[in-house]
Amino acid sequence: MRSRRPRWHAGNVVVHLRISAELRLFLPVARRQEWHQVPLDGTATLGHLVESLGIPLTEVGPMRAGDSGVEPSYQPASGDVVEVPPVPRPQWLPEEPRFLLDVHLGTLARRLRLLGVDTAYHNDMDDPSLVVQANEERRVLLTQDRGLLRRRALWLGAYVRGSNAEEQLSDLLGRFAPPLRPWTRCTACNGELVTVGKEEVEPLLQAGTRRHYDTYGQCGDCGQVYWHGAHSDHLEEIVRTASAHPASRTASGG
């Protein structure tokens, strides 16, 4: 049921923003209400007003003022009533999504690589460098830093919801629905894995591994060798859960 718009006193030079429930987590706890009156100064754009509440524009979907769609560059008139919805899910991208994660999302990065999603990650990269790499490689920058998402130079970013890797991965799959190609990428460096014969990697293996395993993959970039070992049950469960996600698409590894 749509809630009724509250009554406002005439004479105030303000725009009325209706914030969707999904976006209210970005508001200060004491101001997580549906309706907001934001003063106008004659120059601020709609995008600036939304961001002034604490909501990154990367999280906002198509806005409407009355019956018309409006862009973030729109300059509201006094009395405008603007609907501020979340970005649609799954979010459309012009090409298969590729990601860059900030320094706080290392576990999520490894899980995305396990699923075969092209994921760049560095544990020592500062914010300006992240923006440069995201722009140059056309990667979606994933972060929980709202200030980073508000950088004007960034071509595209997304706020990752969730306090642990399981929640974060589910949120990401629901938002972007990336094709999954499990077991095709190196979880250490994101390189692509190739199947290799045991004899090719035997010098790199410990004696117990050589005795018990015959099937191996090797990263074409860093040379890391992979096989189904002691941790495979845990990793298999991550893959099964992700593949069963309603938004997941399993793609061939070719």
mmCIF file with all atom_site columns, N, CA, C and O in Angstrom, residues 208-232:
data_model
loop_
_atom_site.group_PDB
_atom_site.id
_atom_site.type_symbol
_atom_site.label_atom_id
_atom_site.label_alt_id
_atom_site.label_comp_id
_atom_site.label_asym_id
_atom_site.label_entity_id
_atom_site.label_seq_id
_atom_site.pdbx_PDB_ins_code
_atom_site.Cartn_x
_atom_site.Cartn_y
_atom_site.Cartn_z
_atom_site.occupancy
_atom_site.B_iso_or_equiv
_atom_site.pdbx_formal_charge
_atom_site.auth_seq_id
_atom_site.auth_comp_id
_atom_site.auth_asym_id
_atom_site.auth_atom_id
_atom_site.pdbx_PDB_model_num
ATOM 1   N N  . GLY A 1 208 ? 52.682 -36.305 -0.676  1.00 0.00 ? 208 GLY A N  1
ATOM 2   C CA . GLY A 1 208 ? 51.333 -36.778 -0.376  1.00 0.00 ? 208 GLY A CA 1
ATOM 3   C C  . GLY A 1 208 ? 50.329 -36.357 -1.433  1.00 0.00 ? 208 GLY A C  1
ATOM 4   O O  . GLY A 1 208 ? 49.421 -37.109 -1.785  1.00 0.00 ? 208 GLY A O  1
ATOM 5   N N  . THR A 1 209 ? 50.483 -35.167 -1.963  1.00 0.00 ? 209 THR A N  1
ATOM 6   C CA . THR A 1 209 ? 49.588 -34.686 -3.018  1.00 0.00 ? 209 THR A CA 1
ATOM 7   C C  . THR A 1 209 ? 49.767 -35.513 -4.284  1.00 0.00 ? 209 THR A C  1
ATOM 8   O O  . THR A 1 209 ? 48.804 -35.905 -4.935  1.00 0.00 ? 209 THR A O  1
ATOM 9   N N  . ARG A 1 210 ? 51.023 -35.796 -4.640  1.00 0.00 ? 210 ARG A N  1
ATOM 10  C CA . ARG A 1 210 ? 51.288 -36.607 -5.835  1.00 0.00 ? 210 ARG A CA 1
ATOM 11  C C  . ARG A 1 210 ? 50.658 -37.984 -5.731  1.00 0.00 ? 210 ARG A C  1
ATOM 12  O O  . ARG A 1 210 ? 50.143 -38.528 -6.708  1.00 0.00 ? 210 ARG A O  1
ATOM 13  N N  . ARG A 1 211 ? 50.647 -38.555 -4.521  1.00 0.00 ? 211 ARG A N  1
ATOM 14  C CA . ARG A 1 211 ? 50.104 -39.909 -4.350  1.00 0.00 ? 211 ARG A CA 1
ATOM 15  C C  . ARG A 1 211 ? 48.590 -39.943 -4.450  1.00 0.00 ? 211 ARG A C  1
ATOM 16  O O  . ARG A 1 211 ? 48.013 -40.904 -4.960  1.00 0.00 ? 211 ARG A O  1
ATOM 17  N N  . HIS A 1 212 ? 47.917 -38.904 -3.967  1.00 0.00 ? 212 HIS A N  1
ATOM 18  C CA . HIS A 1 212 ? 46.465 -38.978 -3.792  1.00 0.00 ? 212 HIS A CA 1
ATOM 19  C C  . HIS A 1 212 ? 45.655 -38.273 -4.872  1.00 0.00 ? 212 HIS A C  1
ATOM 20  O O  . HIS A 1 212 ? 44.438 -38.480 -4.961  1.00 0.00 ? 212 HIS A O  1
ATOM 21  N N  . TYR A 1 213 ? 46.275 -37.446 -5.705  1.00 0.00 ? 213 TYR A N  1
ATOM 22  C CA . TYR A 1 213 ? 45.509 -36.683 -6.697  1.00 0.00 ? 213 TYR A CA 1
ATOM 23  C C  . TYR A 1 213 ? 46.140 -36.806 -8.074  1.00 0.00 ? 213 TYR A C  1
ATOM 24  O O  . TYR A 1 213 ? 47.367 -36.844 -8.212  1.00 0.00 ? 213 TYR A O  1
ATOM 25  N N  . ASP A 1 214 ? 45.274 -36.876 -9.069  1.00 0.00 ? 214 ASP A N  1
ATOM 26  C CA . ASP A 1 214 ? 45.754 -37.035 -10.444 1.00 0.00 ? 214 ASP A CA 1
ATOM 27  C C  . ASP A 1 214 ? 45.307 -35.909 -11.377 1.00 0.00 ? 214 ASP A C  1
ATOM 28  O O  . ASP A 1 214 ? 45.854 -35.769 -12.470 1.00 0.00 ? 214 ASP A O  1
ATOM 29  N N  . THR A 1 215 ? 44.302 -35.112 -10.975 1.00 0.00 ? 215 THR A N  1
ATOM 30  C CA . THR A 1 215 ? 43.759 -34.063 -11.832 1.00 0.00 ? 215 THR A CA 1
ATOM 31  C C  . THR A 1 215 ? 44.153 -32.696 -11.288 1.00 0.00 ? 215 THR A C  1
ATOM 32  O O  . THR A 1 215 ? 43.915 -32.414 -10.102 1.00 0.00 ? 215 THR A O  1
ATOM 33  N N  . TYR A 1 216 ? 44.728 -31.866 -12.160 1.00 0.00 ? 216 TYR A N  1
ATOM 34  C CA . TYR A 1 216 ? 45.248 -30.581 -11.706 1.00 0.00 ? 216 TYR A CA 1
ATOM 35  C C  . TYR A 1 216 ? 44.886 -29.471 -12.690 1.00 0.00 ? 216 TYR A C  1
ATOM 36  O O  . TYR A 1 216 ? 44.703 -29.698 -13.891 1.00 0.00 ? 216 TYR A O  1
ATOM 37  N N  . GLY A 1 217 ? 44.808 -28.267 -12.135 1.00 0.00 ? 217 GLY A N  1
ATOM 38  C CA . GLY A 1 217 ? 44.698 -27.065 -12.939 1.00 0.00 ? 217 GLY A CA 1
ATOM 39  C C  . GLY A 1 217 ? 45.817 -26.129 -12.541 1.00 0.00 ? 217 GLY A C  1
ATOM 40  O O  . GLY A 1 217 ? 46.314 -26.178 -11.408 1.00 0.00 ? 217 GLY A O  1
ATOM 41  N N  . GLN A 1 218 ? 46.224 -25.279 -13.472 1.00 0.00 ? 218 GLN A N  1
ATOM 42  C CA . GLN A 1 218 ? 47.302 -24.338 -13.166 1.00 0.00 ? 218 GLN A CA 1
ATOM 43  C C  . GLN A 1 218 ? 46.957 -22.969 -13.724 1.00 0.00 ? 218 GLN A C  1
ATOM 44  O O  . GLN A 1 218 ? 46.408 -22.851 -14.823 1.00 0.00 ? 218 GLN A O  1
ATOM 45  N N  . CYS A 1 219 ? 47.263 -21.946 -12.941 1.00 0.00 ? 219 CYS A N  1
ATOM 46  C CA . CYS A 1 219 ? 46.994 -20.576 -13.378 1.00 0.00 ? 219 CYS A CA 1
ATOM 47  C C  . CYS A 1 219 ? 47.978 -20.198 -14.487 1.00 0.00 ? 219 CYS A C  1
ATOM 48  O O  . CYS A 1 219 ? 49.193 -20.345 -14.335 1.00 0.00 ? 219 CYS A O  1
ATOM 49  N N  . GLY A 1 220 ? 47.429 -19.695 -15.577 1.00 0.00 ? 220 GLY A N  1
ATOM 50  C CA . GLY A 1 220 ? 48.274 -19.290 -16.692 1.00 0.00 ? 220 GLY A CA 1
ATOM 51  C C  . GLY A 1 220 ? 49.070 -18.028 -16.422 1.00 0.00 ? 220 GLY A C  1
ATOM 52  O O  . GLY A 1 220 ? 50.008 -17.721 -17.164 1.00 0.00 ? 220 GLY A O  1
ATOM 53  N N  . ASP A 1 221 ? 48.723 -17.298 -15.345 1.00 0.00 ? 221 ASP A N  1
ATOM 54  C CA . ASP A 1 221 ? 49.440 -16.059 -15.025 1.00 0.00 ? 221 ASP A CA 1
ATOM 55  C C  . ASP A 1 221 ? 50.497 -16.252 -13.943 1.00 0.00 ? 221 ASP A C  1
ATOM 56  O O  . ASP A 1 221 ? 51.664 -15.931 -14.141 1.00 0.00 ? 221 ASP A O  1
ATOM 57  N N  . CYS A 1 222 ? 50.074 -16.765 -12.776 1.00 0.00 ? 222 CYS A N  1
ATOM 58  C CA . CYS A 1 222 ? 51.012 -16.858 -11.653 1.00 0.00 ? 222 CYS A CA 1
ATOM 59  C C  . CYS A 1 222 ? 51.575 -18.256 -11.446 1.00 0.00 ? 222 CYS A C  1
ATOM 60  O O  . CYS A 1 222 ? 52.498 -18.435 -10.646 1.00 0.00 ? 222 CYS A O  1
ATOM 61  N N  . GLY A 1 223 ? 51.033 -19.269 -12.129 1.00 0.00 ? 223 GLY A N  1
ATOM 62  C CA . GLY A 1 223 ? 51.553 -20.626 -12.014 1.00 0.00 ? 223 GLY A CA 1
ATOM 63  C C  . GLY A 1 223 ? 51.026 -21.422 -10.843 1.00 0.00 ? 223 GLY A C  1
ATOM 64  O O  . GLY A 1 223 ? 51.401 -22.585 -10.659 1.00 0.00 ? 223 GLY A O  1
ATOM 65  N N  . GLN A 1 224 ? 50.136 -20.846 -10.042 1.00 0.00 ? 224 GLN A N  1
ATOM 66  C CA . GLN A 1 224 ? 49.555 -21.564 -8.899  1.00 0.00 ? 224 GLN A CA 1
ATOM 67  C C  . GLN A 1 224 ? 48.874 -22.842 -9.382  1.00 0.00 ? 224 GLN A C  1
ATOM 68  O O  . GLN A 1 224 ? 48.167 -22.844 -10.390 1.00 0.00 ? 224 GLN A O  1
ATOM 69  N N  . VAL A 1 225 ? 49.091 -23.949 -8.648  1.00 0.00 ? 225 VAL A N  1
ATOM 70  C CA . VAL A 1 225 ? 48.516 -25.247 -9.009  1.00 0.00 ? 225 VAL A CA 1
ATOM 71  C C  . VAL A 1 225 ? 47.316 -25.532 -8.107  1.00 0.00 ? 225 VAL A C  1
ATOM 72  O O  . VAL A 1 225 ? 47.354 -25.286 -6.895  1.00 0.00 ? 225 VAL A O  1
ATOM 73  N N  . TYR A 1 226 ? 46.256 -26.093 -8.702  1.00 0.00 ? 226 TYR A N  1
ATOM 74  C CA . TYR A 1 226 ? 45.028 -26.388 -7.969  1.00 0.00 ? 226 TYR A CA 1
ATOM 75  C C  . TYR A 1 226 ? 44.647 -27.847 -8.143  1.00 0.00 ? 226 TYR A C  1
ATOM 76  O O  . TYR A 1 226 ? 44.865 -28.446 -9.201  1.00 0.00 ? 226 TYR A O  1
ATOM 77  N N  . TRP A 1 227 ? 44.043 -28.393 -7.092  1.00 0.00 ? 227 TRP A N  1
ATOM 78  C CA . TRP A 1 227 ? 43.465 -29.738 -7.143  1.00 0.00 ? 227 TRP A CA 1
ATOM 79  C C  . TRP A 1 227 ? 42.383 -29.807 -6.071  1.00 0.00 ? 227 TRP A C  1
ATOM 80  O O  . TRP A 1 227 ? 42.303 -28.985 -5.177  1.00 0.00 ? 227 TRP A O  1
ATOM 81  N N  . HIS A 1 228 ? 41.487 -30.794 -6.169  1.00 0.00 ? 228 HIS A N  1
ATOM 82  C CA . HIS A 1 228 ? 40.426 -30.952 -5.179  1.00 0.00 ? 228 HIS A CA 1
ATOM 83  C C  . HIS A 1 228 ? 41.013 -31.620 -3.952  1.00 0.00 ? 228 HIS A C  1
ATOM 84  O O  . HIS A 1 228 ? 41.231 -32.827 -3.920  1.00 0.00 ? 228 HIS A O  1
ATOM 85  N N  . GLY A 1 229 ? 41.256 -30.805 -2.938  1.00 0.00 ? 229 GLY A N  1
ATOM 86  C CA . GLY A 1 229 ? 41.907 -31.294 -1.738  1.00 0.00 ? 229 GLY A CA 1
ATOM 87  C C  . GLY A 1 229 ? 41.037 -31.215 -0.505  1.00 0.00 ? 229 GLY A C  1
ATOM 88  O O  . GLY A 1 229 ? 39.807 -31.325 -0.564  1.00 0.00 ? 229 GLY A O  1
ATOM 89  N N  . ALA A 1 230 ? 41.690 -30.938 0.632   1.00 0.00 ? 230 ALA A N  1
ATOM 90  C CA . ALA A 1 230 ? 41.011 -31.000 1.930   1.00 0.00 ? 230 ALA A CA 1
ATOM 91  C C  . ALA A 1 230 ? 39.907 -29.973 2.069   1.00 0.00 ? 230 ALA A C  1
ATOM 92  O O  . ALA A 1 230 ? 38.949 -30.187 2.828   1.00 0.00 ? 230 ALA A O  1
ATOM 93  N N  . HIS A 1 231 ? 40.006 -28.856 1.367   1.00 0.00 ? 231 HIS A N  1
ATOM 94  C CA . HIS A 1 231 ? 39.006 -27.794 1.526   1.00 0.00 ? 231 HIS A CA 1
ATOM 95  C C  . HIS A 1 231 ? 37.934 -27.838 0.443   1.00 0.00 ? 231 HIS A C  1
ATOM 96  O O  . HIS A 1 231 ? 37.103 -26.938 0.355   1.00 0.00 ? 231 HIS A O  1
ATOM 97  N N  . SER A 1 232 ? 37.926 -28.879 -0.365  1.00 0.00 ? 232 SER A N  1
ATOM 98  C CA . SER A 1 232 ? 37.019 -28.880 -1.518  1.00 0.00 ? 232 SER A CA 1
ATOM 99  C C  . SER A 1 232 ? 35.553 -28.918 -1.112  1.00 0.00 ? 232 SER A C  1
ATOM 100 O O  . SER A 1 232 ? 34.702 -28.359 -1.805  1.00 0.00 ? 232 SER A O  1
#
